[in-house]
């Protein structure tokens, strides 16, 4: 049975790179069938934090993945010591200054990496290596090998940044008499210019992406494209679909450049195509998490706002800014919009308000008709009236279609905001 693992260290939040490693493991095992082990590598007691652990588990779930087993290395120190003792007894390790050292026995080290093909490791590790530190904690290479062997992991999928550990680990498998698993080293994720990923170029945690207004489906889809593609130029692929077609052998060897614009595009596609009810719920959760909306918000109203913005939203956070006027009217007319309000049209706008007040049904089409008629009757071009009215209703020069906006805000609110504009002109 196939058994893979994702082995995060809870010394930080789950980042893009870790999430991609988790995803490729998960897809591989869900496609072929088998078990997915989550192994928490919390041997560094000082640096491991519950807060990080909780975020890692939460982010994995938020992205839509699950696991079949979870193990904590901090609970397995006895096992590592037992194996270290075995190596000492066999003369393959020795104790000095409270630490245990493993003596490498060199042999030809060659693997057939599922991504990179055959790799010959010519550079061999130094002669010996600490496997148990004087504080009794194991070092990474040792605990990793023991656990991969005891947990019967037969395919190790991890980032290429670990490739230098692989020969050491292979020698340890051999020293311990364990079977060496298969390996798949995933390409590095690089900055757009090909350098190391940095915080400025997207090397932030999944949690921050969530707080920034990205949808989990879009993040997962984007992660998928970091080193893999279905081969038919498609870029929008759901997790469910990827699960059926993912092939680790088709993962690229070359580093994958992280592109924020691409991620934004994927996010906007998911927003555009999401069922309106589900998207509305996402928006409510998001805006409430930001304390932007109260708990008792009218979801029908939010849905109308979401419909207004769905086609143009890149991130849910756009609503905090571009969509703010739908929930708050405390904006002032800014410098930027002042030129539009130069000309006093208070008489004309008053006529428009009266028309709005006396309309039967207040829907977009009727609003548009009434609006155009009013402009014509007043000897104005429609746009001469559109601009100031938009500023009055939204505080901005640009925004969603004005007639839809008027319908969403509703008659009462619209009249109230137009009155405010007239007062501004009159004072
Ligand atoms: N704890 C290691 C890390 O987070 C795991 C490396 C591995 O997958 O072997 O990088």
Coordinates of N, CA and C in Angstrom, one line a residue, residues 110-271:
X110 N 22.6 6.2 -5.2 CA 21.9 6.5 -6.5 C 20.4 6.4 -6.2
X111 N 19.6 7.3 -6.7 CA 18.2 7.1 -6.6 C 17.5 7.4 -7.9
X112 N 16.3 6.9 -8.0 CA 15.6 7.2 -9.2 C 14.4 8.1 -8.8
X113 N 14.7 9.3 -8.8 CA 13.7 10.3 -8.3 C 12.5 10.4 -9.2
X114 N 11.3 10.3 -8.6 CA 10.1 10.3 -9.5 C 10.0 11.6 -10.3
X115 N 10.6 12.7 -9.8 CA 10.5 13.9 -10.6 C 11.8 14.1 -11.4
X116 N 12.9 13.9 -10.8 CA 14.2 14.3 -11.4 C 14.9 13.2 -12.1
X117 N 14.3 12.0 -12.1 CA 15.0 10.9 -12.7 C 16.2 10.4 -11.9
X118 N 17.1 9.8 -12.6 CA 18.3 9.2 -11.9 C 19.2 10.3 -11.3
X119 N 19.5 10.2 -10.0 CA 20.4 11.1 -9.4 C 21.5 10.3 -8.8
X120 N 22.8 10.6 -9.1 CA 24.0 10.0 -8.5 C 24.5 11.1 -7.5
X121 N 24.6 10.7 -6.3 CA 25.2 11.6 -5.3 C 26.7 11.4 -5.2
X122 N 27.4 12.4 -5.7 CA 28.9 12.2 -5.7 C 29.5 12.8 -4.4
X123 N 28.8 13.9 -4.0 CA 29.4 14.5 -2.8 C 28.8 13.8 -1.6
X124 N 29.7 13.1 -0.9 CA 29.3 12.3 0.3 C 29.4 13.1 1.5
X125 N 28.6 12.8 2.5 CA 28.6 13.5 3.8 C 29.9 13.3 4.5
X126 N 30.2 14.2 5.5 CA 31.4 14.0 6.3 C 31.3 12.7 7.0
X127 N 32.3 12.3 7.7 CA 32.4 10.9 8.2 C 31.4 10.5 9.2
X128 N 31.0 11.5 10.0 CA 30.1 11.1 11.1 C 29.1 12.3 11.3
X129 N 28.1 12.0 12.0 CA 27.1 13.0 12.2 C 26.3 12.7 13.5
X130 N 26.0 13.8 14.3 CA 25.3 13.7 15.5 C 23.8 13.2 15.1
X131 N 23.4 12.2 15.9 CA 22.0 11.7 15.6 C 21.1 12.0 16.9
X132 N 21.8 11.9 18.0 CA 21.1 12.3 19.3 C 21.9 13.4 20.0
X133 N 21.3 14.5 20.2 CA 22.0 15.6 20.8 C 22.2 15.4 22.3
X134 N 23.0 16.2 23.0 CA 23.3 15.9 24.4 C 22.0 16.2 25.2
X135 N 21.1 17.0 24.7 CA 19.8 17.2 25.4 C 18.8 16.0 25.2
X136 N 19.3 15.0 24.5 CA 18.5 13.8 24.3 C 17.5 13.9 23.1
X137 N 17.5 15.1 22.4 CA 16.6 15.2 21.2 C 17.3 14.7 20.0
X138 N 16.6 14.1 19.1 CA 17.2 13.5 17.9 C 17.5 14.7 16.8
X139 N 18.4 14.5 15.9 CA 18.6 15.4 14.9 C 17.6 15.1 13.7
X140 N 17.3 16.0 12.8 CA 16.3 15.8 11.8 C 16.6 14.6 10.9
X141 N 17.8 14.4 10.4 CA 18.0 13.3 9.5 C 17.7 12.0 10.2
X142 N 18.0 11.9 11.4 CA 17.8 10.6 12.1 C 16.4 10.3 12.4
X143 N 15.7 11.3 13.1 CA 14.3 11.0 13.4 C 13.4 10.9 12.1
X144 N 13.8 11.6 11.1 CA 13.1 11.5 9.8 C 13.2 10.1 9.2
X145 N 14.4 9.5 9.3 CA 14.6 8.2 8.7 C 13.9 7.1 9.6
X146 N 14.1 7.2 10.9 CA 13.4 6.2 11.8 C 11.9 6.3 11.5
X147 N 11.3 7.5 11.5 CA 9.9 7.6 11.3 C 9.4 7.1 10.0
X148 N 10.1 7.6 8.9 CA 9.7 7.2 7.6 C 9.7 5.6 7.5
X149 N 10.7 5.0 8.1 CA 10.7 3.5 8.1 C 9.6 2.9 8.9
X150 N 9.5 3.4 10.2 CA 8.5 2.7 11.1 C 7.1 3.0 10.6
X151 N 6.9 4.2 10.0 CA 5.5 4.5 9.6 C 5.3 3.9 8.2
X152 N 6.2 3.2 7.7 CA 6.1 2.5 6.4 C 5.9 3.4 5.2
X153 N 6.5 4.6 5.3 CA 6.4 5.5 4.2 C 7.2 5.0 3.0
X154 N 6.6 4.7 1.9 CA 7.3 4.2 0.8 C 7.6 5.2 -0.3
X155 N 7.1 6.4 -0.2 CA 7.4 7.4 -1.1 C 7.5 8.8 -0.4
X156 N 8.7 9.3 -0.4 CA 9.0 10.6 0.3 C 8.9 11.7 -0.8
X157 N 7.9 12.5 -0.6 CA 7.7 13.7 -1.6 C 8.0 14.9 -0.8
X158 N 9.0 15.7 -1.1 CA 9.4 16.9 -0.4 C 10.1 17.9 -1.3
X159 N 10.3 19.1 -0.8 CA 10.9 20.1 -1.6 C 12.4 19.8 -1.9
X160 N 12.8 20.3 -3.1 CA 14.2 20.1 -3.5 C 15.2 20.7 -2.6
X161 N 14.8 21.6 -1.7 CA 15.7 22.1 -0.7 C 16.2 21.0 0.2
X162 N 15.6 19.9 0.2 CA 16.0 18.8 1.1 C 16.9 17.8 0.4
X163 N 17.2 18.1 -0.9 CA 17.9 17.0 -1.7 C 19.3 16.7 -1.1
X164 N 19.9 17.7 -0.4 CA 21.2 17.5 0.2 C 21.2 16.6 1.4
X165 N 20.0 16.4 1.9 CA 19.8 15.5 3.1 C 19.6 14.0 2.6
X166 N 19.2 13.9 1.4 CA 18.8 12.6 0.9 C 20.0 11.5 1.0
X167 N 21.2 11.9 0.5 CA 22.3 10.9 0.6 C 22.5 10.5 2.1
X168 N 22.5 11.4 3.0 CA 22.8 11.1 4.4 C 21.7 10.1 4.9
X169 N 20.5 10.5 4.5 CA 19.4 9.6 5.0 C 19.4 8.2 4.4
X170 N 19.9 8.1 3.1 CA 20.0 6.8 2.5 C 21.0 6.0 3.3
X171 N 22.1 6.6 3.6 CA 23.1 5.9 4.4 C 22.6 5.4 5.8
X172 N 21.8 6.3 6.3 CA 21.2 5.9 7.6 C 20.2 4.7 7.5
X173 N 19.4 4.8 6.4 CA 18.5 3.7 6.2 C 19.3 2.4 6.1
X174 N 20.4 2.5 5.4 CA 21.2 1.3 5.2 C 21.8 0.8 6.5
X175 N 22.3 1.8 7.2 CA 22.9 1.5 8.5 C 21.9 0.8 9.5
X176 N 20.7 1.3 9.4 CA 19.7 0.7 10.3 C 19.0 -0.5 9.7
X177 N 19.4 -0.9 8.5 CA 18.8 -2.1 7.9 C 17.3 -1.9 7.5
X178 N 17.0 -0.6 7.2 CA 15.7 -0.4 6.7 C 15.7 -0.3 5.1
X179 N 14.5 -0.5 4.6 CA 14.4 -0.4 3.1 C 14.3 1.1 2.7
X180 N 15.0 1.5 1.7 CA 15.0 2.9 1.3 C 13.7 3.1 0.5
X181 N 13.0 4.2 0.8 CA 11.8 4.5 0.0 C 12.1 5.1 -1.3
X182 N 11.1 5.4 -2.1 CA 11.2 6.2 -3.3 C 11.2 7.6 -2.9
X183 N 11.8 8.4 -3.8 CA 11.8 9.9 -3.5 C 11.3 10.7 -4.7
X184 N 10.7 11.8 -4.3 CA 10.2 12.7 -5.4 C 10.6 14.1 -4.8
X185 N 11.5 14.8 -5.4 CA 11.9 16.1 -5.0 C 11.2 17.2 -5.8
X186 N 10.4 18.0 -5.2 CA 9.6 19.0 -6.0 C 10.4 20.2 -6.3
X187 N 10.2 20.8 -7.4 CA 11.0 22.0 -7.8 C 10.8 23.1 -6.8
X188 N 11.9 23.9 -6.7 CA 11.8 25.1 -5.8 C 10.8 26.1 -6.3
X189 N 10.2 26.8 -5.4 CA 9.4 27.9 -5.8 C 10.2 29.2 -5.7
X190 N 10.3 29.9 -6.8 CA 11.2 31.0 -6.9 C 10.4 32.3 -7.0
X191 N 11.1 33.4 -6.8 CA 10.5 34.7 -7.0 C 10.3 35.0 -8.5
X192 N 9.5 35.9 -8.9 CA 9.3 36.2 -10.3 C 10.6 36.4 -11.1
X193 N 11.6 36.9 -10.4 CA 12.9 37.1 -11.2 C 13.8 35.9 -11.1
X194 N 13.3 34.8 -10.5 CA 14.1 33.6 -10.5 C 14.9 33.4 -9.2
X195 N 14.9 34.4 -8.4 CA 15.7 34.3 -7.1 C 14.9 33.5 -6.0
X196 N 15.4 33.6 -4.8 CA 14.8 33.0 -3.7 C 13.4 33.7 -3.4
X197 N 12.5 33.0 -3.0 CA 11.2 33.6 -2.6 C 11.4 34.5 -1.4
X198 N 10.8 35.6 -1.4 CA 10.9 36.4 -0.2 C 9.5 36.9 0.2
X199 N 9.4 37.4 1.3 CA 8.2 37.9 1.9 C 7.4 38.8 0.9
X200 N 8.3 39.6 0.2 CA 7.7 40.6 -0.7 C 7.1 39.9 -1.9
X201 N 7.6 38.7 -2.2 CA 7.1 38.0 -3.4 C 6.2 36.8 -3.0
X202 N 5.4 36.9 -2.1 CA 4.4 35.9 -1.8 C 4.8 34.8 -0.8
X203 N 6.0 34.9 -0.2 CA 6.4 33.9 0.7 C 5.7 34.1 2.1
X204 N 4.4 34.2 2.0 CA 3.7 34.5 3.3 C 2.9 33.2 3.6
X205 N 2.4 33.3 4.8 CA 1.6 32.1 5.2 C 0.3 32.0 4.6
X206 N -0.3 30.8 4.6 CA -1.6 30.5 4.0 C -2.6 31.4 4.8
X207 N -2.4 31.5 6.1 CA -3.2 32.3 7.0 C -3.3 33.7 6.5
X208 N -2.2 34.3 6.1 CA -2.2 35.7 5.6 C -2.9 35.8 4.3
X209 N -2.8 34.8 3.4 CA -3.6 34.8 2.2 C -5.1 34.8 2.5
X210 N -5.4 34.0 3.4 CA -6.8 33.9 3.8 C -7.3 35.3 4.3
X211 N -6.5 35.9 5.2 CA -6.8 37.2 5.8 C -6.8 38.3 4.7
X212 N -6.1 38.0 3.6 CA -6.0 39.0 2.5 C -7.2 38.9 1.6
X213 N -8.1 37.9 1.7 CA -9.2 37.8 0.9 C -9.1 36.8 -0.3
X214 N -8.2 35.9 -0.2 CA -8.2 34.8 -1.2 C -9.1 33.7 -0.8
X215 N -9.7 33.0 -1.8 CA -10.5 31.9 -1.6 C -9.6 30.6 -1.5
X216 N -10.0 29.7 -0.7 CA -9.1 28.5 -0.5 C -9.0 27.7 -1.9
X217 N -10.1 27.7 -2.6 CA -10.1 27.0 -3.9 C -9.1 27.6 -4.9
X218 N -9.0 28.9 -4.8 CA -8.1 29.6 -5.7 C -6.6 29.3 -5.3
X219 N -6.4 29.3 -4.0 CA -5.0 29.1 -3.5 C -4.6 27.7 -3.9
X220 N -5.4 26.7 -3.7 CA -5.1 25.3 -4.0 C -4.8 25.2 -5.5
X221 N -5.7 25.8 -6.3 CA -5.5 25.8 -7.7 C -4.2 26.4 -8.1
X222 N -3.9 27.5 -7.5 CA -2.6 28.2 -7.9 C -1.4 27.3 -7.5
X223 N -1.5 26.7 -6.3 CA -0.4 25.8 -5.8 C -0.1 24.7 -6.8
X224 N -1.2 24.2 -7.3 CA -1.2 23.1 -8.3 C -0.4 23.5 -9.5
X225 N -0.4 24.7 -9.9 CA 0.3 25.2 -11.1 C 1.8 25.4 -10.8
X226 N 2.1 25.4 -9.5 CA 3.6 25.6 -9.2 C 4.3 24.3 -9.4
X227 N 4.6 24.0 -10.6 CA 5.3 22.8 -10.9 C 4.6 21.7 -11.6
X228 N 3.3 21.9 -11.8 CA 2.5 20.8 -12.5 C 1.5 21.5 -13.4
X229 N 1.1 20.8 -14.4 CA 0.0 21.3 -15.3 C -0.6 20.1 -15.9
X230 N -1.9 20.1 -16.2 CA -2.5 19.0 -16.8 C -2.1 18.7 -18.2
X231 N -1.4 19.6 -18.8 CA -0.9 19.4 -20.1 C -1.8 19.8 -21.3
X232 N -2.9 20.5 -21.0 CA -3.8 20.9 -22.1 C -4.0 22.4 -22.0
X233 N -3.1 23.1 -21.4 CA -3.2 24.6 -21.3 C -4.2 25.1 -20.4
X234 N -4.9 24.2 -19.7 CA -6.0 24.7 -18.8 C -5.3 25.1 -17.5
X235 N -5.8 26.1 -16.9 CA -5.2 26.6 -15.7 C -6.2 26.6 -14.5
X236 N -7.5 26.5 -14.8 CA -8.5 26.4 -13.7 C -8.8 25.0 -13.5
X237 N -8.4 24.4 -12.5 CA -8.6 23.0 -12.2 C -8.9 22.9 -10.7
X238 N -10.1 22.3 -10.4 CA -10.5 22.2 -9.0 C -9.7 21.1 -8.3
X239 N -9.7 21.1 -7.0 CA -9.0 20.0 -6.2 C -9.6 18.7 -6.6
X240 N -10.9 18.6 -6.7 CA -11.6 17.3 -7.0 C -11.1 16.8 -8.4
X241 N -11.0 17.7 -9.3 CA -10.6 17.2 -10.6 C -9.1 16.8 -10.6
X242 N -8.3 17.6 -10.0 CA -6.9 17.4 -9.9 C -6.6 16.0 -9.3
X243 N -7.4 15.7 -8.3 CA -7.3 14.4 -7.6 C -7.4 13.2 -8.6
X244 N -8.2 13.4 -9.7 CA -8.3 12.3 -10.6 C -7.2 12.3 -11.7
X245 N -6.6 13.4 -11.9 CA -5.6 13.5 -13.0 C -4.2 13.7 -12.7
X246 N -3.9 14.0 -11.4 CA -2.6 14.3 -11.0 C -1.6 13.2 -11.2
X247 N -0.4 13.6 -11.7 CA 0.6 12.6 -12.0 C 2.0 13.2 -11.6
X248 N 2.5 12.6 -10.6 CA 3.8 13.1 -10.0 C 4.9 13.0 -11.1
X249 N 4.8 12.1 -12.0 CA 5.9 12.0 -13.0 C 5.9 13.2 -14.0
X250 N 4.8 13.9 -13.9 CA 4.7 15.1 -14.9 C 5.1 16.4 -14.2
X251 N 5.5 16.3 -12.9 CA 5.9 17.5 -12.2 C 7.3 18.0 -12.9
X252 N 7.4 19.3 -13.1 CA 8.6 19.9 -13.7 C 9.8 19.7 -12.8
X253 N 10.9 19.7 -13.5 CA 12.2 19.7 -12.7 C 12.6 21.1 -12.4
X254 N 12.3 22.0 -13.4 CA 12.7 23.4 -13.2 C 11.9 24.1 -12.1
X255 N 12.6 25.1 -11.5 CA 11.9 25.9 -10.5 C 10.7 26.5 -11.0
X256 N 9.7 26.7 -10.1 CA 8.4 27.4 -10.5 C 8.4 28.8 -10.0
X257 N 8.3 29.8 -10.9 CA 8.2 31.2 -10.4 C 6.9 31.5 -9.9
X258 N 6.9 32.1 -8.7 CA 5.7 32.6 -8.1 C 5.2 33.9 -8.7
X259 N 4.0 33.9 -9.1 CA 3.5 35.2 -9.8 C 2.2 35.6 -9.1
X260 N 2.3 36.7 -8.4 CA 1.2 37.3 -7.7 C 0.0 37.6 -8.7
X261 N 0.4 38.2 -9.8 CA -0.7 38.5 -10.8 C -1.5 37.3 -11.2
X262 N -0.7 36.2 -11.4 CA -1.4 35.0 -11.8 C -2.3 34.5 -10.7
X263 N -1.8 34.5 -9.4 CA -2.7 34.1 -8.3 C -3.9 35.0 -8.2
X264 N -3.7 36.3 -8.4 CA -4.9 37.2 -8.4 C -5.9 36.9 -9.5
X265 N -5.3 36.5 -10.7 CA -6.2 36.2 -11.8 C -7.0 34.9 -11.4
X266 N -6.3 33.9 -10.9 CA -7.0 32.7 -10.5 C -8.1 33.0 -9.4
X267 N -7.7 33.8 -8.5 CA -8.7 34.2 -7.5 C -10.0 34.8 -8.1
X268 N -9.7 35.8 -9.0 CA -10.9 36.5 -9.6 C -11.7 35.5 -10.4
X269 N -11.1 34.5 -11.0 CA -11.9 33.5 -11.8 C -12.8 32.7 -10.8
X270 N -12.2 32.3 -9.7 CA -13.0 31.6 -8.7 C -14.2 32.4 -8.2
X271 N -13.9 33.7 -8.0 CA -14.9 34.6 -7.5 C -16.0 34.7 -8.5

